[in-house]
Amino acid sequence: MKVLCLYSNSYGGGTEAVLRNGLPFINGTPGIRVTFHDLYSRPSVNRKFEDLGLPIWRTGRTEDTSILSFRSGFRRKLDVAAAIPRHLQIALRLRPALCECDVLYVHGYKDLALCQAARLASTQPSRPIVWHCHGLGDDQRPPMLPALANRCARVIAISEDVRNHLVAIGVRSSIVRAVYNAVDYRRIEEAALRSPTQPLPRIGTRRIVLLCPAAIRADKGIHLAIEALSGLPRDVDVWVTGDTSDPAASDYLHSLLSLAERVGVRERVFFLGVRTDLPAVMSVAHVICVPSIVREGFALVAAEAMALGKAVVASSRGALPEVVRDGESGLTFDPDRPGDLARKLSVLLADSALAASLGAAGRRSVMLRFTYDRWASEVIAQLRAAASLGESTGAAFRSGNGQAEINSGACRQVETKSR
């Protein structure tokens, strides 16, 4: 089975981490060959996956930029409109790829839309699509999403919450399967044993609550942790990692600093920036906090903290209660209830035995539910199901008339030329 994995993320977040760790597991399965294609033909992105031993499908065109607008409002709409011609070119360049595989494996709404557009523009028989949905916010409903998703052979949701959300907005339940994300717990454990490669604030006898968002944004609920800090003992500090150079972060970062001043905890809040040594930073923290105020599709950072046996306090939004089972392998709080986060943090900081017990349970949970062996086997099952649907559709098409044989020949010609 030949699988073409299409990708267009504009930043190296959780989706890229899962694919970089997980695709080699799929590609190493007998009878499966995964080819990777960055839709923007970025050498820097292709190189990351080529270094993992994955073959790369190239269009011959190389760029090193993606189409991403950091602006908002009317200016963002102008940016999106200006990008339409380039996206149409990408869709047209995708058409030969439709003959190069048995299954198209896509990620992100943009990938799905471009792939479906390429199918519509092609005269060749369609290959089945598996869309791996990595989450949708509460108010996120991109244009035509249900229609595009319902043309897929399978839709993979990264949690039951994401699956339920997709079904609620009109995606057929019969094609949606929940497959939990995974974490590379061995790599995380090894990295946690190393010394931090960047300076850290002084620890001494202080207790650390760590927040690890990829970027400093309001939807990550960092303000809730700062407010909670004012109700915690004075030997407790809050550390926050994440990109502070993100254009969306500047105003929020300023408001966080102002909030810390206002509630009297400025000297106990530390912004550490982007960390390449995050497991080592996690290893010195007493509690990991994930206070998101939006619907999290999964929250890899919570599972990574659990892999290290760390106690986790997470909000009750989205899939976080599925990942951090309240009272079993962590605690959850209601972000709409003032003081609830401070109460949950106080419980863990005051009871080290409870924190250790929850941390140990969290690590066992990761071993059972969030390994890449499990992830790969479940994704492969969906890819194979889609491929079998494609084969049966092709057989039915050939028995219906001779046009399919003509199309098949044309498809082979395109495949030969593309090589």
Coordinates of C-alpha atoms in Angstrom, one line a residue, residues 8-340:
S8 CA 1.3 22.3 5.2
N9 CA 1.5 23.4 8.8
S10 CA 3.1 26.8 9.1
Y11 CA 4.8 26.2 12.4
G12 CA 6.4 23.2 14.1
G13 CA 3.7 22.4 16.6
G14 CA 2.1 19.2 17.9
T15 CA 1.0 18.0 14.5
E16 CA 4.6 18.1 13.1
A17 CA 5.9 16.4 16.3
V18 CA 3.4 13.5 15.9
L19 CA 4.1 13.0 12.3
R20 CA 7.9 13.1 12.7
N21 CA 7.7 10.5 15.5
G22 CA 4.9 8.5 14.0
L23 CA 5.4 8.2 10.3
P24 CA 8.6 6.1 10.6
F25 CA 6.5 3.6 12.6
I26 CA 4.0 3.4 9.7
N27 CA 6.7 3.3 7.0
G28 CA 8.5 0.5 8.8
T29 CA 5.4 -1.7 8.6
P30 CA 5.7 -4.5 6.0
G31 CA 3.6 -3.8 2.9
I32 CA 3.4 0.0 3.5
R33 CA 5.4 2.7 1.9
V34 CA 4.9 6.3 3.0
T35 CA 6.0 9.2 0.9
F36 CA 6.0 12.7 2.4
H37 CA 5.0 15.9 0.6
D38 CA 5.1 19.4 1.9
L39 CA 2.5 21.3 0.0
Y40 CA 4.6 24.5 0.0
S41 CA 7.7 22.6 -1.2
R42 CA 9.8 24.0 1.6
P43 CA 13.3 22.4 1.6
S44 CA 13.6 23.0 5.4
V45 CA 10.5 21.0 6.1
N46 CA 11.2 18.2 3.6
R47 CA 14.7 17.8 5.0
K48 CA 13.3 17.1 8.5
F49 CA 11.3 14.1 7.2
E50 CA 14.0 13.0 4.7
D51 CA 16.4 12.7 7.6
L52 CA 14.0 10.2 9.1
G53 CA 14.4 7.9 6.0
L54 CA 11.1 8.9 4.4
P55 CA 11.0 9.3 0.6
I56 CA 9.9 12.8 -0.5
W57 CA 7.5 13.6 -3.3
R58 CA 8.8 16.8 -5.0
T59 CA 7.2 19.0 -7.6
G60 CA 10.5 20.5 -8.8
R61 CA 9.6 23.8 -7.3
T62 CA 11.2 24.9 -4.0
E63 CA 10.3 27.7 -1.7
D64 CA 11.0 28.3 1.9
T65 CA 7.9 30.1 2.9
S66 CA 4.3 29.2 3.7
I67 CA 1.2 31.3 3.3
L68 CA 0.4 32.5 6.8
S69 CA -1.2 35.8 7.9
F70 CA -0.6 37.0 11.4
R71 CA -2.9 40.0 10.8
S72 CA -6.5 40.1 11.9
G73 CA -9.8 41.5 10.7
F74 CA -10.1 43.0 7.2
R75 CA -6.4 42.9 6.6
R76 CA -6.3 39.1 7.2
K77 CA -9.1 38.7 4.7
L78 CA -7.0 40.6 2.2
D79 CA -4.1 38.3 2.8
V80 CA -6.3 35.2 2.4
A81 CA -7.7 36.6 -0.9
A82 CA -4.1 37.4 -2.2
A83 CA -3.1 33.8 -1.5
I84 CA -5.8 32.2 -3.6
P85 CA -3.8 32.1 -6.9
R86 CA -0.9 30.4 -5.2
H87 CA -3.1 27.8 -3.5
L88 CA -4.8 27.1 -6.9
Q89 CA -1.3 26.4 -8.3
I90 CA -0.6 24.0 -5.5
A91 CA -3.8 22.2 -6.1
L92 CA -3.0 21.8 -9.8
R93 CA 0.5 20.6 -9.0
L94 CA -1.1 17.9 -6.8
R95 CA -2.9 16.2 -9.6
P96 CA -0.1 13.8 -10.7
A97 CA 0.2 12.8 -7.1
L98 CA -3.3 11.4 -7.2
C99 CA -1.9 8.6 -9.4
E100 CA 1.2 7.9 -7.3
C101 CA -0.5 6.3 -4.3
D102 CA -3.3 4.1 -3.0
V103 CA -4.3 6.5 -0.2
L104 CA -3.9 10.2 0.4
Y105 CA -3.2 10.9 4.0
V106 CA -3.8 14.6 4.8
H107 CA -3.6 16.9 7.9
G108 CA -5.2 20.2 8.6
Y109 CA -8.2 21.9 7.0
K110 CA -6.0 23.6 4.3
D111 CA -4.5 20.3 3.3
L112 CA -7.9 18.7 3.0
A113 CA -9.3 21.6 0.9
L114 CA -6.4 21.6 -1.5
C115 CA -6.5 17.8 -1.9
Q116 CA -10.2 17.8 -2.6
A117 CA -9.7 20.7 -5.1
A118 CA -7.0 18.6 -6.9
R119 CA -9.4 15.7 -7.1
L120 CA -12.1 17.9 -8.7
A121 CA -9.6 19.3 -11.2
S122 CA -8.3 15.8 -12.2
T123 CA -9.7 13.6 -15.0
Q124 CA -8.2 10.5 -13.3
P125 CA -10.0 8.1 -10.9
S126 CA -10.0 9.5 -7.4
R127 CA -7.8 8.0 -4.7
P128 CA -9.4 7.7 -1.3
I129 CA -8.5 10.3 1.3
V130 CA -7.9 9.9 5.0
W131 CA -8.1 13.2 6.8
H132 CA -6.4 13.3 10.2
C133 CA -8.2 16.1 12.1
H134 CA -5.9 17.5 14.8
G135 CA -8.6 19.5 16.5
L136 CA -11.1 22.4 16.0
G137 CA -11.7 25.3 18.4
D138 CA -15.2 25.9 19.8
D139 CA -15.9 28.6 17.3
Q140 CA -14.0 27.0 14.4
R141 CA -16.0 25.9 11.4
P142 CA -14.0 26.5 8.3
P143 CA -16.0 27.0 5.1
M144 CA -17.5 23.7 3.7
L145 CA -15.7 21.6 6.3
P146 CA -18.5 19.0 6.6
A147 CA -18.8 18.7 2.8
L148 CA -15.1 18.3 2.4
A149 CA -14.8 15.8 5.2
N150 CA -17.7 13.7 4.0
R151 CA -15.9 13.1 0.7
C152 CA -13.2 11.3 2.7
A153 CA -13.0 7.5 3.1
R154 CA -12.1 8.0 6.7
V155 CA -11.6 10.9 9.2
I156 CA -9.3 10.3 12.1
A157 CA -10.0 12.5 15.2
I158 CA -7.2 12.8 17.8
S159 CA -9.7 12.4 20.7
E160 CA -13.3 11.5 21.4
D161 CA -14.0 15.2 22.0
V162 CA -12.8 16.0 18.5
R163 CA -14.8 13.1 17.1
N164 CA -18.0 14.3 18.8
H165 CA -17.4 17.9 17.6
L166 CA -17.0 16.8 14.0
V167 CA -20.1 14.7 14.2
A168 CA -22.0 17.6 15.8
I169 CA -21.2 19.9 12.8
G170 CA -22.3 17.4 10.2
V171 CA -19.5 14.9 9.5
R172 CA -20.9 11.4 9.1
S173 CA -20.3 9.4 12.3
S174 CA -19.7 6.2 10.2
I175 CA -16.4 7.5 8.8
V176 CA -15.0 9.2 11.9
R177 CA -12.6 7.2 14.2
A178 CA -10.9 8.5 17.3
V179 CA -7.2 7.7 17.5
Y180 CA -5.4 9.3 20.4
N181 CA -2.1 11.1 19.8
A182 CA 1.1 9.6 21.1
V183 CA 4.3 10.7 22.8
D184 CA 7.8 9.4 22.5
Y185 CA 8.1 8.6 26.2
R186 CA 11.6 7.1 25.9
R187 CA 13.0 10.2 24.2
I188 CA 11.3 12.4 26.8
E189 CA 12.8 10.4 29.7
E190 CA 16.3 10.5 28.2
A191 CA 16.1 14.2 27.5
A192 CA 14.8 14.9 31.1
L193 CA 18.0 13.3 32.5
R194 CA 20.2 15.9 30.7
S195 CA 21.1 19.3 32.2
P196 CA 19.1 22.3 30.9
T197 CA 20.9 23.8 27.9
Q198 CA 19.6 27.3 28.7
P199 CA 19.7 29.2 32.0
L200 CA 16.8 28.8 34.4
P201 CA 15.7 31.0 37.3
R202 CA 17.0 30.2 40.7
I203 CA 15.2 27.3 42.3
G204 CA 16.6 26.8 45.8
T205 CA 13.8 25.8 48.1
R206 CA 11.1 27.3 45.8
R207 CA 8.3 25.3 44.3
I208 CA 7.7 25.6 40.6
V209 CA 4.4 25.5 38.7
L210 CA 5.3 25.2 35.0
L211 CA 3.2 26.1 31.9
C212 CA 4.4 24.9 28.5
P213 CA 2.4 26.5 25.7
A214 CA 4.1 26.6 22.3
A215 CA 3.3 30.4 22.1
I216 CA 2.2 33.0 24.5
R217 CA -1.5 33.4 23.5
A218 CA -4.6 34.3 25.4
D219 CA -6.4 31.0 24.6
K220 CA -3.7 29.2 26.6
G221 CA -5.1 30.7 29.8
I222 CA -1.8 31.9 31.2
H223 CA -3.6 34.8 33.0
L224 CA -5.5 32.2 35.0
A225 CA -2.3 30.8 36.4
I226 CA -1.0 34.3 37.3
E227 CA -4.3 35.0 39.1
A228 CA -4.1 31.7 40.9
L229 CA -0.5 32.5 42.0
S230 CA -1.7 35.4 44.1
G231 CA -3.6 32.8 46.3
L232 CA -0.7 30.4 46.6
P233 CA 2.1 30.3 49.2
R234 CA 4.9 32.9 48.6
D235 CA 7.5 30.1 48.0
V236 CA 5.7 29.2 44.8
D237 CA 6.8 30.5 41.4
V238 CA 5.2 30.3 37.9
W239 CA 7.4 29.5 35.0
V240 CA 6.0 29.9 31.4
T241 CA 7.8 28.6 28.3
G242 CA 6.7 29.5 24.8
D243 CA 7.4 31.9 21.9
T244 CA 7.2 35.5 23.0
S245 CA 8.1 36.8 19.5
D246 CA 4.9 35.5 17.9
P247 CA 3.1 38.6 16.6
A248 CA -0.1 37.4 18.3
A249 CA 1.8 37.3 21.7
S250 CA 3.0 40.9 22.2
D251 CA -0.2 42.5 23.4
Y252 CA -1.1 39.5 25.6
L253 CA 2.4 39.3 27.1
H254 CA 2.1 43.0 28.1
S255 CA -1.3 42.4 29.7
L256 CA 0.2 39.4 31.6
L257 CA 3.0 41.5 33.0
S258 CA 0.5 44.2 34.0
L259 CA -1.7 41.6 35.7
A260 CA 1.3 40.2 37.6
E261 CA 2.1 43.7 38.9
R262 CA -1.5 44.3 39.8
V263 CA -1.9 41.2 41.9
G264 CA 1.5 41.5 43.5
V265 CA 3.3 38.5 42.0
R266 CA 5.5 40.1 39.4
E267 CA 8.7 38.8 41.0
R268 CA 7.3 35.3 41.0
V269 CA 6.4 35.0 37.3
F270 CA 9.2 34.0 34.8
F271 CA 8.8 33.8 31.0
L272 CA 11.5 31.4 29.7
G273 CA 10.9 31.8 26.0
V274 CA 11.2 28.9 23.5
R275 CA 13.0 25.9 25.1
T276 CA 14.7 23.2 23.2
D277 CA 15.3 21.4 26.5
L278 CA 11.7 21.3 27.6
P279 CA 11.8 17.8 29.2
A280 CA 14.8 19.0 31.4
V281 CA 12.7 22.0 32.5
M282 CA 9.7 19.8 33.2
S283 CA 11.9 17.5 35.4
V284 CA 12.6 20.3 37.9
A285 CA 9.0 21.5 38.2
H286 CA 6.7 20.4 41.0
V287 CA 3.4 20.7 39.0
I288 CA 2.7 21.0 35.3
C289 CA -0.3 23.3 34.6
V290 CA -2.3 23.3 31.3
P291 CA -4.9 26.1 31.9
S292 CA -6.3 26.4 28.4
I293 CA -9.6 28.3 28.1
V294 CA -10.4 26.9 24.6
R295 CA -11.1 23.5 23.3
E296 CA -7.9 21.5 23.2
G297 CA -7.9 18.7 20.7
F298 CA -5.5 16.7 22.8
A299 CA -2.7 18.8 24.4
L300 CA 0.5 16.8 23.9
V301 CA 2.3 18.7 26.7
A302 CA 0.0 17.1 29.3
A303 CA 0.8 13.6 28.0
E304 CA 4.5 14.5 28.0
A305 CA 4.4 15.6 31.6
M306 CA 2.5 12.5 32.5
A307 CA 5.3 10.4 30.8
L308 CA 7.8 12.0 33.2
G309 CA 5.6 11.1 36.2
K310 CA 4.7 14.7 36.9
A311 CA 1.5 15.8 38.6
V312 CA -0.7 17.7 36.1
V313 CA -3.5 20.2 36.7
A314 CA -5.5 20.9 33.5
S315 CA -8.6 22.8 32.5
S316 CA -11.8 20.9 31.8
R317 CA -12.0 22.1 28.2
G318 CA -11.9 19.9 25.1
A319 CA -10.0 16.6 25.4
L320 CA -8.0 17.5 28.5
P321 CA -10.3 15.5 30.8
E322 CA -9.8 12.5 28.5
V323 CA -6.0 12.8 28.7
V324 CA -5.7 13.9 32.4
R325 CA -8.3 11.8 34.1
D326 CA -9.5 13.8 37.1
G327 CA -8.4 12.1 40.4
E328 CA -6.8 9.2 38.5
S329 CA -3.7 10.6 36.8
G330 CA -4.1 14.3 37.4
L331 CA -6.6 17.0 38.4
T332 CA -8.9 19.2 36.3
F333 CA -10.3 22.6 37.1
D334 CA -13.2 24.6 35.7
P335 CA -11.8 27.8 34.1
D336 CA -15.2 29.5 34.5
R337 CA -15.0 29.1 38.3
P338 CA -12.8 31.8 39.9
G339 CA -10.4 30.2 42.4
D340 CA -10.8 26.6 41.2

